[in-house]
Every structure is written in C-alpha cells, then in structure tokens.
PDB file of C-alpha atoms in Angstrom:
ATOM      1  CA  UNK A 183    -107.207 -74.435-199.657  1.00 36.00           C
ATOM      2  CA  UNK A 184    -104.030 -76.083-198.130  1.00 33.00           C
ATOM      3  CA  UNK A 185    -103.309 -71.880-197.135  1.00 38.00           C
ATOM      4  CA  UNK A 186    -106.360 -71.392-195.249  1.00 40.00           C
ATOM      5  CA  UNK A 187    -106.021 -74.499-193.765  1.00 35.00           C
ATOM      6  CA  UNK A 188    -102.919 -73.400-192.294  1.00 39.00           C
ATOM      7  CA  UNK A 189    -104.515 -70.441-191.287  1.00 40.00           C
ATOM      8  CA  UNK A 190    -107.107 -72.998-188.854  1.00 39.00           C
ATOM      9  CA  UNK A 191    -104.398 -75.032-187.494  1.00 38.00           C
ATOM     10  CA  UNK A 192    -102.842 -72.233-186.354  1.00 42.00           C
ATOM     11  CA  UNK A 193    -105.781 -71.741-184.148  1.00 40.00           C
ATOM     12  CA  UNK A 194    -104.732 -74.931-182.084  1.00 39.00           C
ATOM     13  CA  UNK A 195    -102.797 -72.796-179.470  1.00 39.00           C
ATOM     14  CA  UNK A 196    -105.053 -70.947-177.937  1.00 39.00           C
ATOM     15  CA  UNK A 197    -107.880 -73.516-177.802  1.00 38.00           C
ATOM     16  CA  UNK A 198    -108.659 -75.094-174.811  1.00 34.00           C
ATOM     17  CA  UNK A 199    -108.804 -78.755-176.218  1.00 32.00           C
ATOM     18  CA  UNK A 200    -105.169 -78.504-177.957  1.00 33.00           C
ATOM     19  CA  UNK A 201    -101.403 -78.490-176.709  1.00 33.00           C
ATOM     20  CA  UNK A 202     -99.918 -74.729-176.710  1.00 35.00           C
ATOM     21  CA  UNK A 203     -97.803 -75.650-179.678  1.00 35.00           C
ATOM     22  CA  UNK A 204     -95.137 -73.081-181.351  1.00 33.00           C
ATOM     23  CA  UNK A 205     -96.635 -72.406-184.688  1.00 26.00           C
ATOM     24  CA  UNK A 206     -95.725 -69.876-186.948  1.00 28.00           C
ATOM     25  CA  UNK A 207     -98.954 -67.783-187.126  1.00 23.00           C
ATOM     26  CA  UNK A 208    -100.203 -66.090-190.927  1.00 27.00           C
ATOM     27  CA  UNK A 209     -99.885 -62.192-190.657  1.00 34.00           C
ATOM     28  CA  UNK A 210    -103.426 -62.070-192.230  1.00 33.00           C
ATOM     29  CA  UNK A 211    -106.384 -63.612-193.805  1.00 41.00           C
ATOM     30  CA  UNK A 212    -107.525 -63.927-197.467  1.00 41.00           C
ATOM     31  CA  UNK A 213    -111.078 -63.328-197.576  1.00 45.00           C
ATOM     32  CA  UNK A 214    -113.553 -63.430-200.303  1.00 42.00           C
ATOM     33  CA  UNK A 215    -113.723 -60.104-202.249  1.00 40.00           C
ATOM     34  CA  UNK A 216    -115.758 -57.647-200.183  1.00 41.00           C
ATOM     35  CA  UNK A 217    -116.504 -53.675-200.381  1.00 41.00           C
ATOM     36  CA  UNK A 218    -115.208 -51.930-197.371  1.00 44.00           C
ATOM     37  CA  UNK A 219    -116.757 -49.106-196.634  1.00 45.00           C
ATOM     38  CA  UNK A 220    -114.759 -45.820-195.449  1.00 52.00           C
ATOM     39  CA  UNK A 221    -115.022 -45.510-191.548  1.00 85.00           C
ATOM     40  CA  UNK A 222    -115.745 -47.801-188.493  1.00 92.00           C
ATOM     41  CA  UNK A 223    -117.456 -51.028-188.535  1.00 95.00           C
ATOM     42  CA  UNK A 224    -119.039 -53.045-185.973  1.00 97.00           C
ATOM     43  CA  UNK A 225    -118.597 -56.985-184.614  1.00 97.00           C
ATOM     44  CA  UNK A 226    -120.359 -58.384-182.145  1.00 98.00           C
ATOM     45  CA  UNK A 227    -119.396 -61.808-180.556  1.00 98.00           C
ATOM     46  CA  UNK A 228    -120.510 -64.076-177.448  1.00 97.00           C
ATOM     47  CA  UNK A 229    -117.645 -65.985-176.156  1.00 96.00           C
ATOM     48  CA  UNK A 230    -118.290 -66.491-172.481  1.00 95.00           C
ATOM     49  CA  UNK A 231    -117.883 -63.948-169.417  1.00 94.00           C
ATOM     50  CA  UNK A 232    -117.579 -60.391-171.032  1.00 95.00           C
ATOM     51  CA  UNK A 233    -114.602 -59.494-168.708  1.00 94.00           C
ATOM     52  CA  UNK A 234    -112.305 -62.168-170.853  1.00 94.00           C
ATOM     53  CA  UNK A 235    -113.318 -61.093-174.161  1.00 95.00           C
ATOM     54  CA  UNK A 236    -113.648 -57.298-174.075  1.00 96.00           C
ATOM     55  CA  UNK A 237    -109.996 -57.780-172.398  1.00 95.00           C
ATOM     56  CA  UNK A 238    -108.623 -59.488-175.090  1.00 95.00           C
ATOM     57  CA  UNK A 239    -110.117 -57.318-178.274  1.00 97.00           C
ATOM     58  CA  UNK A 240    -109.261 -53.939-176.485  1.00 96.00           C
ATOM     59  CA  UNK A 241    -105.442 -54.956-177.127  1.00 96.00           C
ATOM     60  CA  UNK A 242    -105.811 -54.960-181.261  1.00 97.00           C
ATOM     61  CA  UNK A 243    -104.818 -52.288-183.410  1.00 96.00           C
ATOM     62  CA  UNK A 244    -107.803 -51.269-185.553  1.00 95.00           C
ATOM     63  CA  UNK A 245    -110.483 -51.493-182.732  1.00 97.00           C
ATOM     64  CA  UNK A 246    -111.222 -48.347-181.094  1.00 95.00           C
ATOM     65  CA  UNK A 247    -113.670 -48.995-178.723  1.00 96.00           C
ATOM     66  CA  UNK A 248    -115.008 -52.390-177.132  1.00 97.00           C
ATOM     67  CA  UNK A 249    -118.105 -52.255-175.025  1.00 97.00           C
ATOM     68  CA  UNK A 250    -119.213 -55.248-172.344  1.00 97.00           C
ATOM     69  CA  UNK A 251    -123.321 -56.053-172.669  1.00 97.00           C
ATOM     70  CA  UNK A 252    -126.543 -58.428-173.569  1.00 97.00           C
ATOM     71  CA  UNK A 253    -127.778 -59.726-176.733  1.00 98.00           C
ATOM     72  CA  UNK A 254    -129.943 -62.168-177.799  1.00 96.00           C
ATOM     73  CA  UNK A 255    -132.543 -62.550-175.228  1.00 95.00           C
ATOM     74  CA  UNK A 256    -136.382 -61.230-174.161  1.00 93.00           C
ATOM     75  CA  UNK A 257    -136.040 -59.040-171.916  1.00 93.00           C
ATOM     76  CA  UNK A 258    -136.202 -55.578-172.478  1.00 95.00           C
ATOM     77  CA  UNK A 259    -133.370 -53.387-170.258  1.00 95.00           C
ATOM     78  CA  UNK A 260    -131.959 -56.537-168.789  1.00 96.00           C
ATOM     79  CA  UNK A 261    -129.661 -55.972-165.546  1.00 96.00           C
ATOM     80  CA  UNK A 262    -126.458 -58.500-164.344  1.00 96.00           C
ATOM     81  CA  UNK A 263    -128.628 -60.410-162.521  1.00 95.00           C
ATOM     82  CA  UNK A 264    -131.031 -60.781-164.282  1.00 96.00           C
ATOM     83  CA  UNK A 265    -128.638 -62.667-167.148  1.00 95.00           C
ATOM     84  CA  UNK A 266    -127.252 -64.098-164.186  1.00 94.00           C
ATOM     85  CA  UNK A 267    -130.427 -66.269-164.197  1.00 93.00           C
ATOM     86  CA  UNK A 268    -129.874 -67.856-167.798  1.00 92.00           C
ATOM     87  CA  UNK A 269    -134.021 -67.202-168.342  1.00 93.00           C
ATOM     88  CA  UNK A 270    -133.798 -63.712-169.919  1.00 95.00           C
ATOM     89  CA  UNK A 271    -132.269 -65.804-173.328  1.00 96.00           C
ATOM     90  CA  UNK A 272    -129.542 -62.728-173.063  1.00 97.00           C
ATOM     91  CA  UNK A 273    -125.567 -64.105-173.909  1.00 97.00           C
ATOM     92  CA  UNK A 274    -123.034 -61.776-172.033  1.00 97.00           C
ATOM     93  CA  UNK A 275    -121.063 -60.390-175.141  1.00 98.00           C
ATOM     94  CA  UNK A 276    -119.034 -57.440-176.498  1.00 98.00           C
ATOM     95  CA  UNK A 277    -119.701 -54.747-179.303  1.00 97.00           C
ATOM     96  CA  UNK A 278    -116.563 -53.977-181.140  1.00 97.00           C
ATOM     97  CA  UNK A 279    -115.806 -50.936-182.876  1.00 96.00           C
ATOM     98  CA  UNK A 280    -112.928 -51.118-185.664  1.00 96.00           C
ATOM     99  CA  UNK A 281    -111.101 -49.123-188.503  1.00 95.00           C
ATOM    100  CA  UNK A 282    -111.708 -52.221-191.590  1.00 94.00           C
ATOM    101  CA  UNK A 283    -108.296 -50.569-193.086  1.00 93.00           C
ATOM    102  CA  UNK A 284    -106.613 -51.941-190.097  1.00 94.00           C
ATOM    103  CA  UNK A 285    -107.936 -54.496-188.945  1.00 95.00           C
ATOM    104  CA  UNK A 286    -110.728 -57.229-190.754  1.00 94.00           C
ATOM    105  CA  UNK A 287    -113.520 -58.940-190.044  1.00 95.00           C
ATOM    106  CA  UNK A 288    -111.633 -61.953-190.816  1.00 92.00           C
ATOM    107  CA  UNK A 289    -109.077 -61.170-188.165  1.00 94.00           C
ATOM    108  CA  UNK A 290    -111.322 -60.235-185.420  1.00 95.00           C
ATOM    109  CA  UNK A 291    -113.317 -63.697-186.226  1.00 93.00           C
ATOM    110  CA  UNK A 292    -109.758 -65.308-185.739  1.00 90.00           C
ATOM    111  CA  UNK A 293    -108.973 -64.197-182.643  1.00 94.00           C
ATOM    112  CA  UNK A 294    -112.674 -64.314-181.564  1.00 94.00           C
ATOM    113  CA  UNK A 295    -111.879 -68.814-182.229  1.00 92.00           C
ATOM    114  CA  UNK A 296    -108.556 -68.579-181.073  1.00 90.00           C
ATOM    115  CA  UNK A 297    -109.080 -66.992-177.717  1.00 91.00           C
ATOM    116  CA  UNK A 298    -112.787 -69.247-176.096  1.00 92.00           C
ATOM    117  CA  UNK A 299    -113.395 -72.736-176.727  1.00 93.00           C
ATOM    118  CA  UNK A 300    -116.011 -72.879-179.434  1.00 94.00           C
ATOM    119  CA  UNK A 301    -117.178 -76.889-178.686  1.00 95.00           C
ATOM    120  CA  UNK A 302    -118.496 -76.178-174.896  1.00 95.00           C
ATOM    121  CA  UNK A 303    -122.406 -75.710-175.028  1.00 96.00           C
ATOM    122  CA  UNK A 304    -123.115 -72.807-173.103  1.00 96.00           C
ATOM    123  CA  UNK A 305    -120.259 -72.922-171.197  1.00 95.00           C
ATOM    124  CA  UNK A 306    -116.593 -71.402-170.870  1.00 93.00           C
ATOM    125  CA  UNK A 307    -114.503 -73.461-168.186  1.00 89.00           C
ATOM    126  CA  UNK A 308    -116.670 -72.911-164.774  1.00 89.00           C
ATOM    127  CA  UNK A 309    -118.881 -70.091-166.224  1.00 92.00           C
ATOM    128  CA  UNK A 310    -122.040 -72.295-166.810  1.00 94.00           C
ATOM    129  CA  UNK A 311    -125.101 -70.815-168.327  1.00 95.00           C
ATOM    130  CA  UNK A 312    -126.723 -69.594-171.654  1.00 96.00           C
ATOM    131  CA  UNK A 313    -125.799 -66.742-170.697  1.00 96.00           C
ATOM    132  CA  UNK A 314    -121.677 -68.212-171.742  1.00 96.00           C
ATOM    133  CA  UNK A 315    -122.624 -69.613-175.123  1.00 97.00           C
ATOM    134  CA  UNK A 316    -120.617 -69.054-178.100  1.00 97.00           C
ATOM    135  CA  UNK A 317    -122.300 -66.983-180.730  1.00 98.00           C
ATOM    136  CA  UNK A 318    -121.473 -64.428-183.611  1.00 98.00           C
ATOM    137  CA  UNK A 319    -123.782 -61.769-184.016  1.00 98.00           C
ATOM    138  CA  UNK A 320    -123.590 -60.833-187.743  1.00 97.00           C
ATOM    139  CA  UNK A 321    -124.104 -57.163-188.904  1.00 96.00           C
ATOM    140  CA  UNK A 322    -124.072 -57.594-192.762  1.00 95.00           C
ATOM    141  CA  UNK A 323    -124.409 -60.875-195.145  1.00 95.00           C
ATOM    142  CA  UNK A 324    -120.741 -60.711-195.500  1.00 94.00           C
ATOM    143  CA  UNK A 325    -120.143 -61.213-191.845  1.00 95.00           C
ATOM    144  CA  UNK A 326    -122.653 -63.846-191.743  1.00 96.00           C
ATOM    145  CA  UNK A 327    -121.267 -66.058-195.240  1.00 95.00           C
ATOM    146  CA  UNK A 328    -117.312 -65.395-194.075  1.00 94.00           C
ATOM    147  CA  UNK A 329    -118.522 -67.034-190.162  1.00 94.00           C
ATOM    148  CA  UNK A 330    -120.840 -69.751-191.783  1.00 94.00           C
ATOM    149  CA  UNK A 331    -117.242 -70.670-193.917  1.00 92.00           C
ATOM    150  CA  UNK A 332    -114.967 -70.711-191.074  1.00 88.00           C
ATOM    151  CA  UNK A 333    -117.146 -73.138-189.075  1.00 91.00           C
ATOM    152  CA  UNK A 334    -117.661 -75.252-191.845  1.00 91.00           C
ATOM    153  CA  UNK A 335    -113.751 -75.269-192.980  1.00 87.00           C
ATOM    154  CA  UNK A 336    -112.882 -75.844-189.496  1.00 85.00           C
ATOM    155  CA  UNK A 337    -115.753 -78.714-189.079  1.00 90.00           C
ATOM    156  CA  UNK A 338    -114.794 -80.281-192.270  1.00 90.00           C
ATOM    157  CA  UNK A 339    -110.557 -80.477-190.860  1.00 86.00           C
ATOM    158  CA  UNK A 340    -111.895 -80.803-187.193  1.00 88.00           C
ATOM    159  CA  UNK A 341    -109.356 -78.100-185.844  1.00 86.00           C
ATOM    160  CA  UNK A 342    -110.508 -78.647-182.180  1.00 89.00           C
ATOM    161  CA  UNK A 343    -111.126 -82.151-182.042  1.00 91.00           C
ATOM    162  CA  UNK A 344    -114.617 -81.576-180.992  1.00 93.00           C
ATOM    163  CA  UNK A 345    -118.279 -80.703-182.632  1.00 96.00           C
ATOM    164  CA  UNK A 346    -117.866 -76.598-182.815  1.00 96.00           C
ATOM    165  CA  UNK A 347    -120.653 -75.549-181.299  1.00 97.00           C
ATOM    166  CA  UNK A 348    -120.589 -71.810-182.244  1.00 97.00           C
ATOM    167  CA  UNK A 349    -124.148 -70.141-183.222  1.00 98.00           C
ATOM    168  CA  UNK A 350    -125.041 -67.412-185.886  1.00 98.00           C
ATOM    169  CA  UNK A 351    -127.562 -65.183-185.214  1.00 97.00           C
ATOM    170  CA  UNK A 352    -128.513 -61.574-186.573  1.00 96.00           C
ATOM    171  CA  UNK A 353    -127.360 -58.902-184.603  1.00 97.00           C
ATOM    172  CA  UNK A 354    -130.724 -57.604-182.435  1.00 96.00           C
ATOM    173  CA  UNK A 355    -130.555 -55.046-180.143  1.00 96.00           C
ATOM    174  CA  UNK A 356    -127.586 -54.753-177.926  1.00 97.00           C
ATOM    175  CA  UNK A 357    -127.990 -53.549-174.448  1.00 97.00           C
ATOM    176  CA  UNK A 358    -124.937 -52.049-172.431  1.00 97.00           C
ATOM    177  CA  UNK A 359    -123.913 -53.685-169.658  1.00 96.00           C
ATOM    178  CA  UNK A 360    -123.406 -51.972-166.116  1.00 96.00           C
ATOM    179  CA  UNK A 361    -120.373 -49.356-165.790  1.00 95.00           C
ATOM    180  CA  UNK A 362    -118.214 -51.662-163.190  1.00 94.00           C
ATOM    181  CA  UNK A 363    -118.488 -54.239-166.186  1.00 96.00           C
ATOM    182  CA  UNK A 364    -116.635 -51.822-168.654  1.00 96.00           C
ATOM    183  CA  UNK A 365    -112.720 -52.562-169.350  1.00 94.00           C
ATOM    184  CA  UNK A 366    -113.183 -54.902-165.939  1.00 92.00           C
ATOM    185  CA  UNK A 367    -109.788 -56.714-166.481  1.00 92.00           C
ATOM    186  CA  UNK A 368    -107.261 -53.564-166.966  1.00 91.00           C
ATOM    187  CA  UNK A 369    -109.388 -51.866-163.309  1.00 91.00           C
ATOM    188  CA  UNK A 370    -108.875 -55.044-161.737  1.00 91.00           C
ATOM    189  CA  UNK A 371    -105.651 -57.097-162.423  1.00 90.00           C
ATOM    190  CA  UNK A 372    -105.030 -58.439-159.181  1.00 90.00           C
ATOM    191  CA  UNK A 373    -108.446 -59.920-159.233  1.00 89.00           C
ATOM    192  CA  UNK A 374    -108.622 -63.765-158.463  1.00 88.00           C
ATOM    193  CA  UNK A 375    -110.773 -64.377-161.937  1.00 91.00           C
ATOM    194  CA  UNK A 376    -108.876 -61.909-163.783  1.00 92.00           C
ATOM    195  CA  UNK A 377    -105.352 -63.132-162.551  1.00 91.00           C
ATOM    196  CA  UNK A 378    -106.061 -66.596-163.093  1.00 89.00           C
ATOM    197  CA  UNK A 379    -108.270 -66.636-166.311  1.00 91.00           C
ATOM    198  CA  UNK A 380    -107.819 -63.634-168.369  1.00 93.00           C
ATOM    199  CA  UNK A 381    -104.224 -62.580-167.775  1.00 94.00           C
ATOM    200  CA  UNK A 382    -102.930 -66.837-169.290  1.00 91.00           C
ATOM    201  CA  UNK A 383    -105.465 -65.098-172.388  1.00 91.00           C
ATOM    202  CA  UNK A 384    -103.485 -61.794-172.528  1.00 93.00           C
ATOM    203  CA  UNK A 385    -100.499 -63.572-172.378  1.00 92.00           C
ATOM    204  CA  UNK A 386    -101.216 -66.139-175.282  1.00 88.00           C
ATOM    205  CA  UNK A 387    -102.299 -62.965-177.342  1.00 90.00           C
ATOM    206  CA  UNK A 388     -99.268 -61.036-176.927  1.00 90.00           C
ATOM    207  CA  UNK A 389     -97.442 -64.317-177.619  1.00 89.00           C
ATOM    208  CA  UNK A 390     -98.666 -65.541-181.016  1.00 88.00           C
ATOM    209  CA  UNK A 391    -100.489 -62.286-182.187  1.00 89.00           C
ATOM    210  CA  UNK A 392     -97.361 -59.594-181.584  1.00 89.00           C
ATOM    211  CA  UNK A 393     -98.080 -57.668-185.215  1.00 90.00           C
ATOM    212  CA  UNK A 394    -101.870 -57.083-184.917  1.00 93.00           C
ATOM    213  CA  UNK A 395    -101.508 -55.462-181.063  1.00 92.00           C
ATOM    214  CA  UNK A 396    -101.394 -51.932-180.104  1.00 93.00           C
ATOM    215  CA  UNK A 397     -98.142 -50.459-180.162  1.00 83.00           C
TER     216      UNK A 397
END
C-alpha cells in the first residue's frame, strides 16, 4: 500500500492545486493481474480542451495514434460549435491508440491525473463548460475497476487536496473531431493558448516523465 501510495503523491507536480515539487517519480505501476491481449488497445479520456491532452499523450512511447473528438452526449454527428454550446451533453476528449507491451493502462491513467486538474467541475482553468469535464471512458471491466481504484486510493489519501471530481462512464460512440482540431498544438506552437497553456504541460512531461517519452 505505502508503494502505491508513493506512486499518488508523485502525482502532486503536475496538479494544478499542488507546489511543482522535485519528486522522484516510479518507472511504472503495479496493477492487478490482467490478460493483455496481443496488439493495440484503446483509452479514451476527457480532461478539458482536446488541444492540451491529445498534445500531451502523442509524446509517449507505446501510443501510436491519438485522435481529438466528442463523447458522451445526444447528438448524433455533433460539430465544434455545436459542443461549443455545452447542450449537446458531448465532453471534448481524445481516443488513444497504444501497444499494452509498452505502455499500460495504468500509465496512461497516470499521466491522464497528472497532467488536468481532476477536482474542477466541468472546468479546466478558463475553459468553462460540460463540454471540459473530467471523465474516463472505460473500454473493458478492467479499465473501469483499475480507474474506480485510483480515485478511491487517491480520495481516501486526498492527493489533491480537493473532492476529485473525475467521472466513469462506458465508452459510447466516439465522434471525430474536425481536421484543424487534429495534433493542433505541434501545427500551432506559437499560438497564444498553445504557448501559454500546453507548452508549461509539455514541459512538466518531459521533466518528470523522461523514460516513458518517445525517443
């Protein structure tokens, strides 16, 4: 227990609500016993505006593809504005693709907590909205059991100070999102959003989470 508790605190950098702090970070996470099955595996997660997370994921060794869109909501075929609104129920999120002899569920769910505030209802900094809530989108039981036990573990040592305020849902059908919203940050660095917001995310990453990037 003490281990994986470790493994939480270690989270504490990258949140929003918690001092940067130099903490030697775990090169992995033990999991319950699980049956990996041979080729590529998919994780989908809601953790505010699309641009930020897709940037962050596409850096990890192990994921092979990481595509911006909508999940969640009623609407069938949604467009960017019509998220925009918040009344299509849609949360802006990305659908990764990764080798599980690489790179694990576990990890990707680390990084996913590590890299968005998780206690901000339906909201990321000064992206307001539904459409910014934080939610995992399970695929398989084991997904949903190993996500129910990190928010409870990290509840129970209360890593970020705060309620967590993460949802999970079954994954339902995932719409892509337009093309200019596909691998937005590495098109458009010099961005004001991008330069200001995702790049401090990059950075973080490539600080504290050197052995799991692409070489």
């Amino acid at each position: 227990m003490k281990k994986i508790i470790g493994i939480f605190l270690a989270l504490l950098p990258f949140s929003f609500c918690a001092k940067e702090k130099n903490i030697a970070l775990p090169k992995s996470i033990e999991t319950k016993n699980m049956e990996i099955q041979n080729g590529m595996e998919v994780a989908t997660f809601a953790g505010g505006c699309f641009w930020c997370t897709e940037a962050v994921f596409l850096e990890l060794d192990g994921v092979s593809k990481v595509v911006s869109g909508y999940i969640g909501g009623n609407t069938v075929n949604p467009t960017y504005q019509e998220i925009s609104t918040g009344d299509t129920g849609h949360a802006e999120a990305i659908e990764i693709t990764f080798d599980p002899n690489k790179i694990s569920f576990g990890e990707l769910l680390e990084i996913f907590f590590a890299t968005h505030d998780p206690t901000t209802l339906n909201r990321q900094g000064n992206d307001i909205g539904t459409q910014y809530r934080s939610e995992i989108f399970y695929h398989n039981p084991f997904q949903k059991q190993l996500s129910e036990d990190y928010i409870a573990l990290m509840t129970t040592e209360n890593t970020f100070g705060k309620p967590i305020v993460t949802k999970i849902s079954s994954a339902t059908k995932f719409y892509v999102a337009e093309d200019y919203h596909q691998n937005y940050y590495n098109q458009n660095k010099t961005q004001g959003y991008c330069s200001y917001v995702i790049t401090p995310k990059i950075d973080k990453l490539k600080k504290f989470y050197q052995d799991k990037l692409k070489k």
